Short mmCIF file of C-alpha atoms and ligand atoms in Angstrom, two decimals:
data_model
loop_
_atom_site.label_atom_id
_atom_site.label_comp_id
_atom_site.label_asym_id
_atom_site.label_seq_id
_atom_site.Cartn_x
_atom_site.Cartn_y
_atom_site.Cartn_z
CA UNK Y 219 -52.01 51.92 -25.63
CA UNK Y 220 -54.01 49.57 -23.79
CA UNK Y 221 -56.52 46.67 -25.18
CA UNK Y 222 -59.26 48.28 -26.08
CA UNK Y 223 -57.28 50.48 -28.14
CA UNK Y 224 -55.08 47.88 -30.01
CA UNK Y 225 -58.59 46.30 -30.56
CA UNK Y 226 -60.34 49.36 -32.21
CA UNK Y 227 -57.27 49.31 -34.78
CA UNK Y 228 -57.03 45.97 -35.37
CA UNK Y 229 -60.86 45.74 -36.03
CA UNK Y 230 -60.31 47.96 -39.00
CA UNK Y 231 -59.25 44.89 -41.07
CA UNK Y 232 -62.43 42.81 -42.30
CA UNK Y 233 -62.66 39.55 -41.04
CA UNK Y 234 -59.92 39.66 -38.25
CA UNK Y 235 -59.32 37.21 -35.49
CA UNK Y 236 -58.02 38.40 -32.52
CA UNK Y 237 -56.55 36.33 -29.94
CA UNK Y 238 -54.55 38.04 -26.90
CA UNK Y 239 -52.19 35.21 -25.76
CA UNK Y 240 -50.64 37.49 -22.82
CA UNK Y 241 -49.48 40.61 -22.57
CA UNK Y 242 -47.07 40.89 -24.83
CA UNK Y 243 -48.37 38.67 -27.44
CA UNK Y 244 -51.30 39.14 -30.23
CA UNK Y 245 -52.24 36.20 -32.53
CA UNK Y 246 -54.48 37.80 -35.35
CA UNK Y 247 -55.26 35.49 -38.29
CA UNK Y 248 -55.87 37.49 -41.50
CA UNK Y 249 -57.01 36.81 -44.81
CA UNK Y 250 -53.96 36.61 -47.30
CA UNK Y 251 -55.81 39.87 -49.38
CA UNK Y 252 -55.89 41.80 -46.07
CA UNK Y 253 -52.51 41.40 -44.20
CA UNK Y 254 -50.81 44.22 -45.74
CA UNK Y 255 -53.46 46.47 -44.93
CA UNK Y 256 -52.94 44.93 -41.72
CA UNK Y 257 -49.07 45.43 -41.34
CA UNK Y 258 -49.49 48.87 -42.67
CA UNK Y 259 -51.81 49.58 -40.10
CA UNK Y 260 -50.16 48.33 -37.29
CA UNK Y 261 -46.98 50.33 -38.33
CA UNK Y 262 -48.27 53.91 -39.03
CA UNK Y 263 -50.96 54.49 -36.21
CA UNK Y 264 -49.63 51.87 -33.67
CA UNK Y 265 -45.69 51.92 -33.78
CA UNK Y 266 -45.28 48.31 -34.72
CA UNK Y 267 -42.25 48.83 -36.42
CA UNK Y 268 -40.18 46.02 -36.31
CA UNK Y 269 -40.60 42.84 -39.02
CA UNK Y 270 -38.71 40.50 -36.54
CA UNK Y 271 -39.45 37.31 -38.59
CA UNK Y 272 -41.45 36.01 -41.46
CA UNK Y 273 -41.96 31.95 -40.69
CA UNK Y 274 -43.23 29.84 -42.83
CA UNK Y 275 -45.39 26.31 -42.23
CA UNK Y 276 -46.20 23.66 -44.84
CA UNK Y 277 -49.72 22.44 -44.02
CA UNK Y 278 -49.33 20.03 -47.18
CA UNK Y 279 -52.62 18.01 -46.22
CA UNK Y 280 -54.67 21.48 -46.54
CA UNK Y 281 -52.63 22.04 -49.41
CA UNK Y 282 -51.59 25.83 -48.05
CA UNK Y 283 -48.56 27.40 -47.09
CA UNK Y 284 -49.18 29.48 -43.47
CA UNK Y 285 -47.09 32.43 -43.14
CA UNK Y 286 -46.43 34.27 -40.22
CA UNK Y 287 -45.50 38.07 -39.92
CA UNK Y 288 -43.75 38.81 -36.78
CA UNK Y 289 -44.05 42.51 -36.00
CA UNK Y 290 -42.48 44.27 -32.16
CA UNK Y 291 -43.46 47.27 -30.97
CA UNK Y 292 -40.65 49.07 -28.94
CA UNK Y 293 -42.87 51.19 -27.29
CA UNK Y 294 -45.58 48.73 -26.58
CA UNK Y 295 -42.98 46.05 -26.32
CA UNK Y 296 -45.81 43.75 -27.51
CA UNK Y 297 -44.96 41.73 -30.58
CA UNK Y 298 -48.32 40.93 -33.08
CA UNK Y 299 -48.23 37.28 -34.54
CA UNK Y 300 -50.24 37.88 -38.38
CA UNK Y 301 -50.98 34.26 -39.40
CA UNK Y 302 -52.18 33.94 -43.30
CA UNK Y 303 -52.50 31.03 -45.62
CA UNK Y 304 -52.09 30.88 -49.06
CA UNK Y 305 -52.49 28.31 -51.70
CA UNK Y 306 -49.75 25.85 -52.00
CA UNK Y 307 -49.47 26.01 -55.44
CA UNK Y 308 -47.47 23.03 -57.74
CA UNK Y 309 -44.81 22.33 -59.33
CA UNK Y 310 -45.59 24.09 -62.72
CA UNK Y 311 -47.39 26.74 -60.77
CA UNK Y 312 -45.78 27.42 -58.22
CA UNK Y 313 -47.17 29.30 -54.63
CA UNK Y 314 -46.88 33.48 -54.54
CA UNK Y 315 -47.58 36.26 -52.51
CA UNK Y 316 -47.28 39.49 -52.18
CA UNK Y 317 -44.09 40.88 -50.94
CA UNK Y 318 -43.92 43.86 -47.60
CA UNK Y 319 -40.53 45.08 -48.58
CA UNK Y 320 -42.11 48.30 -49.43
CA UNK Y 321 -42.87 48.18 -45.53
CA UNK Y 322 -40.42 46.57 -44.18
CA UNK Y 323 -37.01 46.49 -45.61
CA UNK Y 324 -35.79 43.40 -43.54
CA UNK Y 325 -38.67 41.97 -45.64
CA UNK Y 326 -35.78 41.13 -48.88
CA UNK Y 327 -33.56 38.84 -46.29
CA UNK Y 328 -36.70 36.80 -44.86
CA UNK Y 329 -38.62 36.68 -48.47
CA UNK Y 330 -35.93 35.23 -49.95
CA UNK Y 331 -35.30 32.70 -47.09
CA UNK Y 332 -38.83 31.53 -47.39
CA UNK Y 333 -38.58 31.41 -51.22
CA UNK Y 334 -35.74 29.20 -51.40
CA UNK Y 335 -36.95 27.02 -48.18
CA UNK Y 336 -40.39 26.58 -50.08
CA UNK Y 337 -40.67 28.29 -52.98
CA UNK Y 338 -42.80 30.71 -52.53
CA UNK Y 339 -42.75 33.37 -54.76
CA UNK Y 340 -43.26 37.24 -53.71
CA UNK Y 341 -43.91 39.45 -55.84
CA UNK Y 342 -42.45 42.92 -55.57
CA UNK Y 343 -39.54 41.55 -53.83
CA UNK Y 344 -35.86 42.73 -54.72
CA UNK Y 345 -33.90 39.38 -55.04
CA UNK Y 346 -35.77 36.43 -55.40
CA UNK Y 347 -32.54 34.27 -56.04
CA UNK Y 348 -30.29 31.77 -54.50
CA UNK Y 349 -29.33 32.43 -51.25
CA UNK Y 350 -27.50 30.46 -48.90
CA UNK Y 351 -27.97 26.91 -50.73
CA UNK Y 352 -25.86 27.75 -53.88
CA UNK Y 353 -24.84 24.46 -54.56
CA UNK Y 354 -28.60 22.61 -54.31
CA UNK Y 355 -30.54 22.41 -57.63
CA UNK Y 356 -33.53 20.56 -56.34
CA UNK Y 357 -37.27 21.00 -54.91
CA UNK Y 358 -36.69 23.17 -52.03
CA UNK Y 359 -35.68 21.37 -49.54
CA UNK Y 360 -38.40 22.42 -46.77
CA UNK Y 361 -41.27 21.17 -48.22
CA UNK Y 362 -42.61 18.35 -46.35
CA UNK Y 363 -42.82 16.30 -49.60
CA UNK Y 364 -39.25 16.17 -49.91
CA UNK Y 365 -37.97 13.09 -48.80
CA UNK Y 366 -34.73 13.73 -47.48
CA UNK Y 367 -33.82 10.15 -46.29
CA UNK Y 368 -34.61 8.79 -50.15
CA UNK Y 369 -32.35 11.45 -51.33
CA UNK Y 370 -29.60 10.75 -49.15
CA UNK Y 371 -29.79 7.28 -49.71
CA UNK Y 372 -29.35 7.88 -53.08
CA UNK Y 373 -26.69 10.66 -53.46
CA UNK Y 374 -24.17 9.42 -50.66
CA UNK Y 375 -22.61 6.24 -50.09
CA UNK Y 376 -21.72 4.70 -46.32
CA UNK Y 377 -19.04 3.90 -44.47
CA UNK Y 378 -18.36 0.19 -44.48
CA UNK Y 379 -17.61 -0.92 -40.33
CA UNK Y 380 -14.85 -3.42 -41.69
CA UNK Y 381 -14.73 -6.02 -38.77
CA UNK Y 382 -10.92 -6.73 -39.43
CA UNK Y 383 -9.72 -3.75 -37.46
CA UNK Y 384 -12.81 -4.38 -35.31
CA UNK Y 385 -12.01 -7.61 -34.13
CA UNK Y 386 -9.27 -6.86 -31.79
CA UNK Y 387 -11.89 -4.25 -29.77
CA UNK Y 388 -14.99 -6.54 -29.64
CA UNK Y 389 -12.56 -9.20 -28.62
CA UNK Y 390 -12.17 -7.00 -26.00
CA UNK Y 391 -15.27 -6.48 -24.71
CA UNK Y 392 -15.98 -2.76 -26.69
CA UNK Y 393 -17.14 -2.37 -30.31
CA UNK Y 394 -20.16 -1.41 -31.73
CA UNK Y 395 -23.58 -2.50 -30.06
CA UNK Y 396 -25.86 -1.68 -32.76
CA UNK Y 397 -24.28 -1.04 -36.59
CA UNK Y 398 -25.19 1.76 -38.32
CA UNK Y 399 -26.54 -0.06 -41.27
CA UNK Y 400 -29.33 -1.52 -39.21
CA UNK Y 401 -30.83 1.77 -37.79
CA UNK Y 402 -30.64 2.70 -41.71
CA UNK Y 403 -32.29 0.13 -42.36
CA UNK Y 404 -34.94 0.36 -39.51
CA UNK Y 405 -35.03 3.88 -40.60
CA UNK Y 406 -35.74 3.59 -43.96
CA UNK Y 407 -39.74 4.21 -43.35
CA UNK Y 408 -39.75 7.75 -45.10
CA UNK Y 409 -43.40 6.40 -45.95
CA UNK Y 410 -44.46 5.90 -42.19
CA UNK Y 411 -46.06 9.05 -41.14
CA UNK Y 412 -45.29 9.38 -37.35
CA UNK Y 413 -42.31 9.66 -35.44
CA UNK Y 414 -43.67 6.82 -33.52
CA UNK Y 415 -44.09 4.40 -36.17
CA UNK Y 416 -40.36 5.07 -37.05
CA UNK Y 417 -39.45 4.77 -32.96
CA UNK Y 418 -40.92 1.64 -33.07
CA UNK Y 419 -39.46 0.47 -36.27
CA UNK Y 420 -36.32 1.11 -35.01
CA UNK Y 421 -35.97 -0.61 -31.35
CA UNK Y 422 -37.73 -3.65 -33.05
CA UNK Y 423 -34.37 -3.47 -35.37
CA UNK Y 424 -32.06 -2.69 -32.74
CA UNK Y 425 -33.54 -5.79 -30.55
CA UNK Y 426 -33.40 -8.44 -33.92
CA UNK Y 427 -29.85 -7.23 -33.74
CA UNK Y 428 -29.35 -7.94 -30.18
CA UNK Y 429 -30.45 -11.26 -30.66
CA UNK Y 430 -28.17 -11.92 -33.58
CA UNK Y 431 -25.19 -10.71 -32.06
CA UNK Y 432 -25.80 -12.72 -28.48
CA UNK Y 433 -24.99 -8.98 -27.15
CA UNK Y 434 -23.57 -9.61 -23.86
CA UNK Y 435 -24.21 -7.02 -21.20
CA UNK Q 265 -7.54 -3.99 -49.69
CA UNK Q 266 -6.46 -1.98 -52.24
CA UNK Q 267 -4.52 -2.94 -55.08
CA UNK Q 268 -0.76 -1.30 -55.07
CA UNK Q 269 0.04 1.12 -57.72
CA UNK Q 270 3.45 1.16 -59.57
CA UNK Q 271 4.87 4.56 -59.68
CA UNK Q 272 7.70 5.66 -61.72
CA UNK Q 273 10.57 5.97 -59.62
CA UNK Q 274 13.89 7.41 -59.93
CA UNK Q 275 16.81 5.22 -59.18
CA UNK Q 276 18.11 5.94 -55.91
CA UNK Q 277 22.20 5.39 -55.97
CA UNK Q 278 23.52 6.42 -52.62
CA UNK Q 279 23.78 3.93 -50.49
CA UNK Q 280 23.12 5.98 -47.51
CA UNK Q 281 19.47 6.71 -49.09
CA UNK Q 282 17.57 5.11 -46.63
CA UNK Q 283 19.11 6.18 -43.41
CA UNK Q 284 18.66 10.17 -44.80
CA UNK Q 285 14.57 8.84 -45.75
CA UNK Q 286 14.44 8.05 -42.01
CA UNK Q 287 15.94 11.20 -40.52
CA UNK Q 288 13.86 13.15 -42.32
CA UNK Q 289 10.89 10.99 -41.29
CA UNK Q 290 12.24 11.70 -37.89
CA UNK Q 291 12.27 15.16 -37.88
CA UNK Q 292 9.17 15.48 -40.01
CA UNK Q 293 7.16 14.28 -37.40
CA UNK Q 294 8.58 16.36 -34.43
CA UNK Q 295 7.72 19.56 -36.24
CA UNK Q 296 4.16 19.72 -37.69
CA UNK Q 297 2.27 22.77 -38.37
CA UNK Q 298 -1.56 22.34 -38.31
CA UNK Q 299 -4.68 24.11 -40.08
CA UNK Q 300 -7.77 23.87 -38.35
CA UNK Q 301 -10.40 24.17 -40.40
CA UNK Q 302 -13.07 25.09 -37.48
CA UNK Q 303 -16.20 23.35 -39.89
CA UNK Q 304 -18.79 22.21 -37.21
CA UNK Q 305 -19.15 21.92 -33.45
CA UNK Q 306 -16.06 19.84 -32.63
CA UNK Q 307 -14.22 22.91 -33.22
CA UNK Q 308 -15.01 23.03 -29.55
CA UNK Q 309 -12.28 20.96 -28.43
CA UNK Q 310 -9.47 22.55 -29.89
CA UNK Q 311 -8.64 25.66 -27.75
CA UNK Q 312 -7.97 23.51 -24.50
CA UNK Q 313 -6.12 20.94 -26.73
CA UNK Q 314 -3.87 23.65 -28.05
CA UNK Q 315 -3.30 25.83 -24.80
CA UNK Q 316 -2.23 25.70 -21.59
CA UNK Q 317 -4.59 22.72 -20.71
CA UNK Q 318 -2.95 19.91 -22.90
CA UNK Q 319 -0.36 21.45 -24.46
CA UNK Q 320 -0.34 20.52 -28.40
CA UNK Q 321 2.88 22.24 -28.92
CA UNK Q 322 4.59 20.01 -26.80
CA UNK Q 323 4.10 17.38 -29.56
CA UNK Q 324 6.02 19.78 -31.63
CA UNK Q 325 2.46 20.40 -33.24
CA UNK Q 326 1.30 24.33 -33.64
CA UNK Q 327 -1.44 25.99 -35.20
CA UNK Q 328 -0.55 27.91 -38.36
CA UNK Q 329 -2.96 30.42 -40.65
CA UNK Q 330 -2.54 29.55 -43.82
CA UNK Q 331 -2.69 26.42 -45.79
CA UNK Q 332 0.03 27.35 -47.55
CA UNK Q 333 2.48 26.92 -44.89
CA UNK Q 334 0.90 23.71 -42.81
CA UNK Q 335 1.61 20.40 -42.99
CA UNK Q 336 -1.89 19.18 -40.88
CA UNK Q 337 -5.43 19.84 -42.21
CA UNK Q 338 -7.57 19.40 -39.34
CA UNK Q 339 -11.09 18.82 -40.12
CA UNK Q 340 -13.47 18.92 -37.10
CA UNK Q 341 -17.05 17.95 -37.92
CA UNK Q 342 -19.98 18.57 -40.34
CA UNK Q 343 -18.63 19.52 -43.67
CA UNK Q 344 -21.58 20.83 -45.24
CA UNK Q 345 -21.66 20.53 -49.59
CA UNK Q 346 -21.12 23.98 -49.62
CA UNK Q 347 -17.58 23.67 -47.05
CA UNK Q 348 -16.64 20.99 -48.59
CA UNK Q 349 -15.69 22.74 -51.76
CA UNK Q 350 -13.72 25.40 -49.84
CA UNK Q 351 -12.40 22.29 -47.85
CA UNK Q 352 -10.92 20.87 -51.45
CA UNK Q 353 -9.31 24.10 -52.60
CA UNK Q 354 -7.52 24.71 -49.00
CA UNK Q 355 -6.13 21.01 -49.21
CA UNK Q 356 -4.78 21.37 -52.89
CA UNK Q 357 -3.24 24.44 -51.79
CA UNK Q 358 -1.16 22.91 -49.39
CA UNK Q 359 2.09 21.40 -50.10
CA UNK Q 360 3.24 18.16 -49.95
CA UNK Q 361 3.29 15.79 -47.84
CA UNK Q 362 0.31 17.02 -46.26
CA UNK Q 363 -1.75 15.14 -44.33
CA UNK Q 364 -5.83 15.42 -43.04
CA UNK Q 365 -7.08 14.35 -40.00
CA UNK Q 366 -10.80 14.32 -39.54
CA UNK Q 367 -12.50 15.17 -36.43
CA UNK Q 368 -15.75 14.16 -35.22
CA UNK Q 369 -18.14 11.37 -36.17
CA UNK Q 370 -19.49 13.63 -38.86
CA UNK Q 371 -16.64 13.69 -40.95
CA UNK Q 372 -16.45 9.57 -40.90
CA UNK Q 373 -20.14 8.87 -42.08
CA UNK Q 374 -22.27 11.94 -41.45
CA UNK Q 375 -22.74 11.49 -37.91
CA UNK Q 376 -26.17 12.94 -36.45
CA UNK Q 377 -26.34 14.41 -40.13
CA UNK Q 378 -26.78 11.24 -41.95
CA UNK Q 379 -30.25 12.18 -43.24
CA UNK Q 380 -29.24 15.41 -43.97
CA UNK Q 381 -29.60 16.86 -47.87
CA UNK Q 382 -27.12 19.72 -47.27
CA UNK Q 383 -23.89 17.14 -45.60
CA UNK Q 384 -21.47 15.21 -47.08
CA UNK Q 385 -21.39 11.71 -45.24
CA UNK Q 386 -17.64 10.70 -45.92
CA UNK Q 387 -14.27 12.86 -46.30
CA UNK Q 388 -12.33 10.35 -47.64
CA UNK Q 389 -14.34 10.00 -50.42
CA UNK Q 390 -12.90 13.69 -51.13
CA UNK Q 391 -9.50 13.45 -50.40
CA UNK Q 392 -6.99 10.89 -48.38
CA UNK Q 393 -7.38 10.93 -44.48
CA UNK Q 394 -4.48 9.61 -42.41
CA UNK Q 395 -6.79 9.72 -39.11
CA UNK Q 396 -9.87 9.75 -37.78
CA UNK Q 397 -10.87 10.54 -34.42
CA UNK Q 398 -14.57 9.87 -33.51
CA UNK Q 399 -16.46 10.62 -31.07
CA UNK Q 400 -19.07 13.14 -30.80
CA UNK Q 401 -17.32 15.19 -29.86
CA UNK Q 402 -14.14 13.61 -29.22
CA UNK Q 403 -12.24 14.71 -25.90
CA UNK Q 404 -9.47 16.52 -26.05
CA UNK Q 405 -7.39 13.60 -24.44
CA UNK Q 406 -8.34 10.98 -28.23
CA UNK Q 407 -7.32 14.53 -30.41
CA UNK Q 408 -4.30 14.34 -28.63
CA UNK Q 409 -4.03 10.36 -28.93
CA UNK Q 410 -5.39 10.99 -32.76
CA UNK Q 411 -2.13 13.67 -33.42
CA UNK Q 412 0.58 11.02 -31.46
CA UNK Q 413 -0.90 8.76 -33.81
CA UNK Q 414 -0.29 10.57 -37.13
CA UNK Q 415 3.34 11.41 -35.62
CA UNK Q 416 3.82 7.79 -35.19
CA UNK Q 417 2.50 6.83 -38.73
CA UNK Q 418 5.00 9.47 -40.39
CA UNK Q 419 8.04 8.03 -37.82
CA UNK Q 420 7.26 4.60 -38.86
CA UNK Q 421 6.52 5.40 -42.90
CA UNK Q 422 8.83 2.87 -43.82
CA UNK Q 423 7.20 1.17 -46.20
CA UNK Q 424 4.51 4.30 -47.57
CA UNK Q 425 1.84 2.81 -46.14
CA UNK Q 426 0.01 5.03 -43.35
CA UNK Q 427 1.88 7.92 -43.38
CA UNK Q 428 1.79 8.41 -46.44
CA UNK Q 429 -1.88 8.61 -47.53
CA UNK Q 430 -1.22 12.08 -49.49
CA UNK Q 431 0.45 9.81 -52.06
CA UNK Q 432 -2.86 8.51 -52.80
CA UNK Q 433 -4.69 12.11 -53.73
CA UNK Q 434 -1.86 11.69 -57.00
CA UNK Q 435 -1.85 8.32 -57.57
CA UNK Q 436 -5.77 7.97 -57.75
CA UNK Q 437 -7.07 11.67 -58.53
CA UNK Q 438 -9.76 9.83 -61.23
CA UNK Q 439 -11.78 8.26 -58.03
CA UNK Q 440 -11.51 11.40 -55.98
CA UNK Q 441 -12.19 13.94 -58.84
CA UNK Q 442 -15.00 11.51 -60.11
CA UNK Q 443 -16.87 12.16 -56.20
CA UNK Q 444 -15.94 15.63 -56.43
CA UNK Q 445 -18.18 15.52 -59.50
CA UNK Q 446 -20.95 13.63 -58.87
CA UNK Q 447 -21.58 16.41 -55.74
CA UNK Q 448 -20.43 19.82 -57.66
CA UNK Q 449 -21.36 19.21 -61.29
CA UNK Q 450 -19.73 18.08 -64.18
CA UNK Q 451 -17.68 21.72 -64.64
CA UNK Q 452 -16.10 21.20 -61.11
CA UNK Q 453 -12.56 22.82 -61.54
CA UNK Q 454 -10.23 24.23 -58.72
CA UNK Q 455 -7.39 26.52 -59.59
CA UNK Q 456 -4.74 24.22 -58.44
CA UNK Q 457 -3.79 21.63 -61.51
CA UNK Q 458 -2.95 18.21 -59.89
CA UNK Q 459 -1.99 16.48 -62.68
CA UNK Q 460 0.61 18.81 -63.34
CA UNK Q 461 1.41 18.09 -59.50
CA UNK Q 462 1.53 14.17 -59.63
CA UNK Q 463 4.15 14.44 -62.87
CA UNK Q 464 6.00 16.54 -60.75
CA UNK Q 465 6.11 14.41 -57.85
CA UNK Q 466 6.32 11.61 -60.30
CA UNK Q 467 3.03 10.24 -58.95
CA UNK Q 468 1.01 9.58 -61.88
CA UNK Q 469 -0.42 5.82 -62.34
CA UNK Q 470 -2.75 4.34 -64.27
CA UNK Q 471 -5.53 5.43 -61.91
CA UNK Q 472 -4.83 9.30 -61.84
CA UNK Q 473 -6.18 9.44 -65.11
CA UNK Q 474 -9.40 7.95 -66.26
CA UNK Q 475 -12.90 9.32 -67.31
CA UNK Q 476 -13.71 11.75 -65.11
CA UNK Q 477 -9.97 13.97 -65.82
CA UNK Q 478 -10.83 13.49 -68.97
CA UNK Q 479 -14.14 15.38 -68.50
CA UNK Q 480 -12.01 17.57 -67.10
CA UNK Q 481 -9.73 18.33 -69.59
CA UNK Q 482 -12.75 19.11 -71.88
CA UNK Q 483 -13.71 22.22 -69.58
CA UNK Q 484 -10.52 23.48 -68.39
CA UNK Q 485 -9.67 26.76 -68.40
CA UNK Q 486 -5.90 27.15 -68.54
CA UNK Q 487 -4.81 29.06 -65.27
CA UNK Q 488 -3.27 32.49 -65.68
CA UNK Q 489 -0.80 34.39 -64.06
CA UNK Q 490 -3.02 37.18 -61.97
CA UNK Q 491 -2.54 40.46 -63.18
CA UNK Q 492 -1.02 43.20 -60.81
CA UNK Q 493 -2.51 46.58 -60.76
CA UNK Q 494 -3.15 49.30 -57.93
CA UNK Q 495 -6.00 50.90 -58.93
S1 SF4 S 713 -19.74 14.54 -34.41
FE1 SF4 S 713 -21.06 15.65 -32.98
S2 SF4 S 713 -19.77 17.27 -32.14
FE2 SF4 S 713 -18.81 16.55 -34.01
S3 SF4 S 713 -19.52 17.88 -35.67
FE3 SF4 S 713 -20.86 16.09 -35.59
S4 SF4 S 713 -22.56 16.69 -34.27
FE4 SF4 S 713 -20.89 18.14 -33.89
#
């Protein structure tokens, strides 16, 4: 099957993007109503029978959920990338979708993933239960506005670097450069937005501390 | 520091006590059987330290399968919320004196995982550890350093201070159940009944009971004899 003929089929769908990225990749971007038209498509008239991977992407300043149906074609050995976004949903109301177990039976194991991860829920799926986090009773734990630092912070309690037993090591020239208290500390910026911000947070922290300690090379 | 706990003991009346204590001290620590409890990455390090390469057995230390039979719980790395529970019931299965060595930076303060949701940060919040070996991942040369070490704290237990941190699992069950709780929820029970344990030890103190048994108690399902049936 070559282009052209991927193309025609593909076209079928309304309102289909179609990017080729090489030869063995497609990106299409769907609407949410037409990707199992899509999938079922792709599967009966062009062998694309393999569900590799459903991913899923938080895109919380949109305020969507992107998921992303990974489908590999043995014969073609071309795998088709079927990006859709849905609402994001809230708390009370929380995101679904509709599920392609009826498709796909690998569908149940990736559904559920994603609907523990991020809590989306899809309809028509078999189990839409705990999975491999049995002991967590939060938000799931994915969503970007889950601050996992705060809860840590919170739930677990540190290590105290007791300089008693120290003593003897630093006197020695070894110990610890930097404690761990005051990267915590430094990284305690769940609010700052970029990895950079927090970079930066952090060597200014780890050079205060230099200073304090007169850390000798 | 911590504050010393008075245990009932029996009155010893041989006079000879003391010199059996330390030969069985002695050949405690020259025989040592060891569960590895393969939990994260530092697993790694074990099969050289146990074969040919550095030789654990020449320590007199050698791997057993159950925890049933081993004296050594060997912790190496992450112990995720979910392990850690499984980690608890293998360690009150094992009989006393037992004794946990944790492996890995992880198991001292959560290591890389420290901002992780799904990670405990400290094991000896969960039960006694006698040693810790960091490093991430330690070599195989400081787990061997780490095990000399434990065999020295047994040889040298004279007073039940290092070697004997197993003691403490009895003595202060409250502040170990009471963690245990805070991560796994109020009806947090294993089938193993410790208090029962510590009485027959004669380990209980003030601090094995407090609160959190008591919340315990309140829950407790007695534990049966299994039934035995081929079906
Ligand atoms: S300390 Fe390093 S090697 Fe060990 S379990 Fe943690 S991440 Fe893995």
């Amino acid at each position: 099957m070559n282009k052209v003929q991927i193309d025609e089929i593909l076209n079928k769908v309304n309102g289909i993007k179609i990017t080729h990225k090489r030869k063995t990749r497609i990106r299409v971007d769907v609407d949410a109503d037409s990707l199992p038209t899509l999938l079922e498509l792709i599967k009966g008239r062009a062998s694309y029978i393999h569900l590799s991977a459903i991913t899923c992407v938080d895109w919380i300043a949109d305020n969507q959920f992107e998921l992303v149906y990974h489908v590999w074609s043995y014969e073609e050995k071309c795998l088709i990338s079927a990006h859709t976004r849905i609402d994001r949903g809230s708390e009370k109301n929380p995101a679904k979708y509709i599920s392609v177990y009826d498709l796909f039976k690998p569908a149940d194991f990736f559904e559920r993933d994603i609907f523990e991860m991020y809590g989306v829920t899809f309809i028509g799926s078999p189990r839409m239960e705990k999975f491999i986090l049995t002991e967590w009773n939060g938000v799931p734990p994915m969503l970007k506005d889950f601050d996992a630092e705060a809860y840590v912070q919170e739930t677990f309690k540190w290590t105290d670097y007791n300089p008693d037993w120290l003593q003897e090591l630093t006197d020695q020239g070894g110990g610890i450069a930097v404690k761990p208290e005051d990267i915590r500390t430094a990284g305690n910026t769940h609010n700052m937005s970029t990895h950079r911000e927090r970079d930066k947070a952090k060597a200014a922290a780890v050079k205060a501390n230099d200073k304090m300690q007169g850390w000798k090379q | 520091m911590k504050k010393e706990l008075k245990i009932k003991q029996k009155e010893r009346t041989n006079p000879l006590a003391h010199v059996f204590d330390d030969f069985i001290r002695f050949c405690q620590s020259k025989s040592l059987f060891m569960l590895h409890y393969c939990t994260g990455c530092g697993a790694i390090e074990l099969p050289p330290a146990m074969t040919s390469r550095f030789d654990m057995e020449r320590l007199g230390i050698q791997p057993m399968v159950t925890p049933r039979q081993a004296d050594i719980l060997l912790i190496t790395g992450y112990v995720s919320i979910k392990t850690l529970k499984r980690v608890i019931l293998t360690y009150e299965q094992m009989q006393s004196p037992k004794y946990v060595i944790g492996i890995c930076s992880c198991t001292v303060n959560g290591g890389m995982y420290w901002q992780s949701y799904a990670t405990a940060k400290k094991l000896n919040e969960y039960m006694p550890v006698d040693v810790y070996i960091a490093g991430c991942m330690p070599r195989p040369e400081a787990v061997m350093a780490g095990l000399q070490r434990l065999k020295d704290n047994i040889r040298n237990d004279k007073k039940e201070h290092k070697g004997s941190a197993w003691k403490d699992y009895f003595k202060r069950y409250d502040y170990y159940l009471g963690n245990q709780q805070a991560l796994f929820g109020e009806d947090w029970q294993t089938p193993t009944d410790i208090i029962a344990e510590a009485k027959l030890y004669g380990l209980e103190t003030e601090e094995t009971y407090g609160k959190h048994t008591k919340l315990l108690e309140k829950h407790q399902t007695p534990l049966l004899p299994q039934e035995m049936r081929i079906k």
